[in-house]
Amino acid sequence: MLARLKRDIDAVFERDPAARSILEVLLCYPGLHALLLHRAAHFLHRKKLIVLPRIISHISRFLTGIEIHPGAKFGESVFIDHGMGVVIGETTEIGDRVTIYQGVTLGGTSTSRKKRHPTIRNNVVIGTGAHVLGPVEVGEGARVGAGSVVLHSIPPGATVVGIPGRVVFHRGKKITPVDLNHQDLPDPVAQMFDSLQNQIDELRILTDNFAGKGDYSKDELRDTAEKGETK
């Protein structure tokens, strides 16, 4: 138990530069408190107790703002940063070295008593306010952008952004175990509009030249056509 606690504390120091001392982490990090209380609740849940684990979970939510069902399964070195508003459902499975930011929901989409919550593999980062819903799988090393809504499984090493979540692959790029950079997440909707705007500009150039109103040379027009940027 002490070895696991040490790994939890090491995870905080690894992923939060604001952490200064072990005492600070033990006393002032609600994500760590929620994990410790959850382990007690999960132990009792596995013993087929019903009410007491839920009471511990309820107390944990009151103290930390993080709601974790006693049935959820956690791996090693999970880090819940700040954590206010995090909700993790009963059949959720979370792997090792996962990072979860505030406002995240790992929820279900069914009322049946079966696997109905997500499975989060190792080294995943789930951004602020993201929602992963249903019995989907988030592959190892994947990143879920802030505010995204994930309704389908995500392949390993992928990045998801948007509503609903759209996958952007990082082909040929090494995914580091902990990648917390959210500012470089792509926006597929903005990229689509940029592409449409470029096509409109190119069509305007062609139209102006054919109408004799443009100031573009034949060479410029021919170069544009040869590049295949317009049709």
Short mmCIF file of C-alpha atoms in Angstrom, two decimals:
data_model
loop_
_atom_site.label_atom_id
_atom_site.label_comp_id
_atom_site.label_asym_id
_atom_site.label_seq_id
_atom_site.Cartn_x
_atom_site.Cartn_y
_atom_site.Cartn_z
CA MET A 1 0.00 0.00 0.00
CA LEU A 2 2.83 2.39 0.85
CA ALA A 3 4.60 1.55 -2.41
CA ARG A 4 1.45 2.39 -4.35
CA LEU A 5 1.04 5.64 -2.44
CA LYS A 6 4.62 6.55 -3.33
CA ARG A 7 3.89 5.92 -7.02
CA ASP A 8 0.83 8.17 -6.76
CA ILE A 9 2.90 10.94 -5.21
CA ASP A 10 5.61 10.51 -7.86
CA ALA A 11 2.92 10.86 -10.54
CA VAL A 12 1.91 14.23 -9.08
CA PHE A 13 5.49 15.52 -9.11
CA GLU A 14 5.99 14.23 -12.65
CA ARG A 15 2.93 15.96 -14.10
CA ASP A 16 2.37 19.05 -11.97
CA PRO A 17 5.22 21.58 -11.75
CA ALA A 18 3.30 23.39 -8.98
CA ALA A 19 3.98 20.54 -6.55
CA ARG A 20 6.77 21.52 -4.16
CA SER A 21 6.81 19.01 -1.31
CA ILE A 22 5.47 15.62 -0.29
CA LEU A 23 3.55 17.18 2.60
CA GLU A 24 1.87 19.63 0.21
CA VAL A 25 0.84 16.80 -2.10
CA LEU A 26 -0.54 14.71 0.75
CA LEU A 27 -2.57 17.56 2.22
CA CYS A 28 -3.60 19.71 -0.74
CA TYR A 29 -4.26 17.49 -3.77
CA PRO A 30 -7.92 16.39 -3.98
CA GLY A 31 -7.17 14.04 -6.87
CA LEU A 32 -4.87 12.03 -4.62
CA HIS A 33 -7.42 12.07 -1.78
CA ALA A 34 -10.13 10.81 -4.14
CA LEU A 35 -7.94 7.93 -5.31
CA LEU A 36 -7.10 6.90 -1.74
CA LEU A 37 -10.74 6.94 -0.67
CA HIS A 38 -11.73 5.10 -3.84
CA ARG A 39 -9.33 2.26 -3.09
CA ALA A 40 -11.01 1.73 0.26
CA ALA A 41 -14.46 1.85 -1.36
CA HIS A 42 -13.38 -0.47 -4.18
CA PHE A 43 -12.00 -3.01 -1.68
CA LEU A 44 -15.33 -3.12 0.13
CA HIS A 45 -17.21 -3.22 -3.20
CA ARG A 46 -15.27 -6.35 -4.18
CA LYS A 47 -16.37 -7.90 -0.87
CA LYS A 48 -19.95 -7.60 -2.15
CA LEU A 49 -20.87 -4.83 0.28
CA ILE A 50 -23.32 -2.30 -1.13
CA VAL A 51 -24.07 0.67 1.10
CA LEU A 52 -20.74 1.32 2.86
CA PRO A 53 -18.69 1.70 -0.37
CA ARG A 54 -21.26 4.15 -1.72
CA ILE A 55 -21.12 6.14 1.52
CA ILE A 56 -17.33 6.41 1.20
CA SER A 57 -17.74 7.48 -2.43
CA HIS A 58 -20.29 10.09 -1.38
CA ILE A 59 -17.98 11.45 1.33
CA SER A 60 -15.16 11.57 -1.21
CA ARG A 61 -17.33 13.59 -3.59
CA PHE A 62 -18.24 16.01 -0.79
CA LEU A 63 -14.57 16.50 0.18
CA THR A 64 -12.95 16.57 -3.25
CA GLY A 65 -15.61 17.35 -5.87
CA ILE A 66 -14.68 14.10 -7.62
CA GLU A 67 -17.28 11.34 -7.97
CA ILE A 68 -15.93 7.82 -8.53
CA HIS A 69 -18.20 4.80 -8.35
CA PRO A 70 -16.76 2.10 -6.07
CA GLY A 71 -16.86 -0.38 -8.95
CA ALA A 72 -14.46 1.57 -11.21
CA LYS A 73 -11.02 -0.01 -11.72
CA PHE A 74 -7.78 2.01 -11.65
CA GLY A 75 -4.24 1.19 -12.68
CA GLU A 76 -1.00 2.62 -11.31
CA SER A 77 0.16 6.26 -11.25
CA VAL A 78 -3.17 7.77 -12.26
CA PHE A 79 -3.21 11.57 -11.83
CA ILE A 80 -6.44 13.55 -11.46
CA ASP A 81 -5.41 17.21 -11.76
CA HIS A 82 -7.62 19.57 -9.70
CA GLY A 83 -10.49 17.20 -10.41
CA MET A 84 -13.53 19.33 -9.60
CA GLY A 85 -16.53 17.93 -11.45
CA VAL A 86 -14.89 14.67 -12.53
CA VAL A 87 -17.39 11.79 -12.77
CA ILE A 88 -16.25 8.19 -13.30
CA GLY A 89 -18.86 5.46 -13.74
CA GLU A 90 -19.20 1.98 -12.30
CA THR A 91 -17.74 -0.16 -15.10
CA THR A 92 -14.96 2.24 -16.09
CA GLU A 93 -11.49 0.73 -16.42
CA ILE A 94 -8.46 3.04 -16.28
CA GLY A 95 -4.92 1.89 -17.07
CA ASP A 96 -1.52 3.06 -15.86
CA ARG A 97 -0.12 6.62 -16.03
CA VAL A 98 -3.43 8.15 -17.12
CA THR A 99 -3.95 11.90 -16.63
CA ILE A 100 -7.45 13.29 -16.10
CA TYR A 101 -8.24 17.01 -15.86
CA GLN A 102 -11.17 18.74 -14.18
CA GLY A 103 -14.70 18.39 -15.50
CA VAL A 104 -14.11 15.05 -17.23
CA THR A 105 -16.96 12.55 -17.50
CA LEU A 106 -16.36 8.86 -18.09
CA GLY A 107 -20.01 7.95 -18.37
CA GLY A 108 -22.39 5.33 -19.64
CA THR A 109 -25.02 5.32 -22.36
CA SER A 110 -27.07 2.33 -21.25
CA THR A 111 -29.25 1.35 -18.30
CA SER A 112 -28.49 -2.37 -18.58
CA ARG A 113 -26.30 -4.07 -15.98
CA LYS A 114 -23.29 -4.74 -18.18
CA LYS A 115 -20.11 -3.04 -19.34
CA ARG A 116 -21.42 0.42 -20.19
CA HIS A 117 -18.52 2.78 -19.38
CA PRO A 118 -15.20 3.49 -21.14
CA THR A 119 -11.95 1.57 -21.00
CA ILE A 120 -8.95 3.93 -20.84
CA ARG A 121 -5.62 2.34 -21.74
CA ASN A 122 -2.15 3.32 -20.49
CA ASN A 123 -0.59 6.79 -20.93
CA VAL A 124 -3.82 8.51 -21.99
CA VAL A 125 -4.44 12.23 -21.37
CA ILE A 126 -8.05 13.42 -21.10
CA GLY A 127 -8.40 17.21 -21.31
CA THR A 128 -10.56 19.59 -19.32
CA GLY A 129 -14.31 19.14 -19.74
CA ALA A 130 -14.01 16.15 -22.09
CA HIS A 131 -16.71 13.48 -22.05
CA VAL A 132 -16.06 9.85 -22.98
CA LEU A 133 -19.37 8.03 -23.13
CA GLY A 134 -20.33 4.40 -23.52
CA PRO A 135 -18.31 1.13 -23.59
CA VAL A 136 -15.68 2.61 -25.90
CA GLU A 137 -11.93 2.07 -25.71
CA VAL A 138 -9.38 4.88 -25.70
CA GLY A 139 -6.16 3.37 -27.04
CA GLU A 140 -2.77 3.59 -25.39
CA GLY A 141 -1.05 6.97 -25.65
CA ALA A 142 -4.14 8.73 -27.02
CA ARG A 143 -5.07 12.33 -26.18
CA VAL A 144 -8.61 13.66 -25.80
CA GLY A 145 -8.76 17.42 -26.31
CA ALA A 146 -10.53 19.75 -23.88
CA GLY A 147 -14.29 19.86 -24.36
CA SER A 148 -14.39 16.90 -26.74
CA VAL A 149 -17.20 14.35 -26.72
CA VAL A 150 -16.00 10.83 -27.53
CA LEU A 151 -18.67 8.35 -28.60
CA HIS A 152 -16.52 5.84 -30.50
CA SER A 153 -13.32 3.96 -29.75
CA ILE A 154 -10.00 5.73 -30.33
CA PRO A 155 -6.96 3.95 -31.79
CA PRO A 156 -3.64 4.02 -29.89
CA GLY A 157 -1.56 7.18 -30.23
CA ALA A 158 -4.39 9.23 -31.75
CA THR A 159 -5.66 12.69 -30.83
CA VAL A 160 -9.37 13.47 -30.60
CA VAL A 161 -10.93 16.94 -30.73
CA GLY A 162 -14.38 18.37 -31.30
CA ILE A 163 -18.04 17.47 -30.83
CA PRO A 164 -18.47 14.71 -31.72
CA GLY A 165 -14.81 13.76 -31.29
CA ARG A 166 -12.79 13.52 -34.50
CA VAL A 167 -9.59 11.51 -34.63
CA VAL A 168 -6.37 13.06 -35.92
CA PHE A 169 -3.58 10.52 -36.35
CA HIS A 170 0.05 11.25 -35.58
CA ARG A 171 1.63 9.00 -38.17
CA GLY A 172 5.34 8.55 -37.78
CA LYS A 173 5.47 10.72 -34.65
CA LYS A 174 6.57 9.24 -31.37
CA ILE A 175 4.01 9.54 -28.60
CA THR A 176 5.76 10.24 -25.31
CA PRO A 177 4.43 8.54 -22.14
CA VAL A 178 3.13 11.84 -20.76
CA ASP A 179 2.28 14.58 -23.27
CA LEU A 180 0.38 17.40 -21.59
CA ASN A 181 0.64 19.96 -24.42
CA HIS A 182 -2.93 20.95 -25.27
CA GLN A 183 -2.16 24.13 -27.18
CA ASP A 184 -1.07 22.23 -30.30
CA LEU A 185 -4.22 20.16 -30.74
CA PRO A 186 -5.53 20.55 -34.30
CA ASP A 187 -8.97 21.88 -35.12
CA PRO A 188 -10.40 19.84 -38.03
CA VAL A 189 -13.36 22.21 -38.50
CA ALA A 190 -11.05 25.24 -38.83
CA GLN A 191 -8.83 23.28 -41.22
CA MET A 192 -11.85 22.46 -43.38
CA PHE A 193 -12.90 26.12 -43.56
CA ASP A 194 -9.32 27.16 -44.42
CA SER A 195 -9.31 24.64 -47.26
CA LEU A 196 -12.65 25.90 -48.57
CA GLN A 197 -11.45 29.51 -48.39
CA ASN A 198 -8.33 28.62 -50.37
CA GLN A 199 -10.44 26.99 -53.07
CA ILE A 200 -12.74 30.03 -53.23
CA ASP A 201 -9.74 32.35 -53.63
CA GLU A 202 -8.31 30.20 -56.43
CA LEU A 203 -11.67 30.04 -58.22
CA ARG A 204 -11.96 33.83 -57.98
CA ILE A 205 -8.54 34.20 -59.60
CA LEU A 206 -9.58 31.95 -62.48
CA THR A 207 -12.94 33.67 -62.90
CA ASP A 208 -11.39 37.14 -62.97
CA ASN A 209 -8.83 36.11 -65.58
CA PHE A 210 -11.38 34.43 -67.84
CA ALA A 211 -13.57 37.53 -67.58
CA GLY A 212 -10.62 39.80 -68.40
CA LYS A 213 -10.89 41.57 -65.06
CA GLY A 214 -7.93 40.05 -63.32
CA ASP A 215 -4.40 41.32 -63.08
CA TYR A 216 -2.96 37.84 -63.05
CA SER A 217 -0.59 36.75 -65.80
CA LYS A 218 -1.09 33.67 -67.94
CA ASP A 219 1.99 32.15 -66.33
CA GLU A 220 0.50 32.55 -62.85
CA LEU A 221 -2.76 31.04 -64.05
CA ARG A 222 -0.96 28.12 -65.71
CA ASP A 223 1.15 27.46 -62.61
CA THR A 224 -1.97 27.34 -60.48
CA ALA A 225 -3.62 24.87 -62.83
CA GLU A 226 -0.51 22.66 -63.06
CA LYS A 227 -0.33 22.38 -59.30
CA GLY A 228 -3.79 20.88 -59.33
CA GLU A 229 -5.05 23.36 -56.78
CA THR A 230 -8.08 24.21 -58.90
CA LYS A 231 -10.22 22.29 -61.34
#
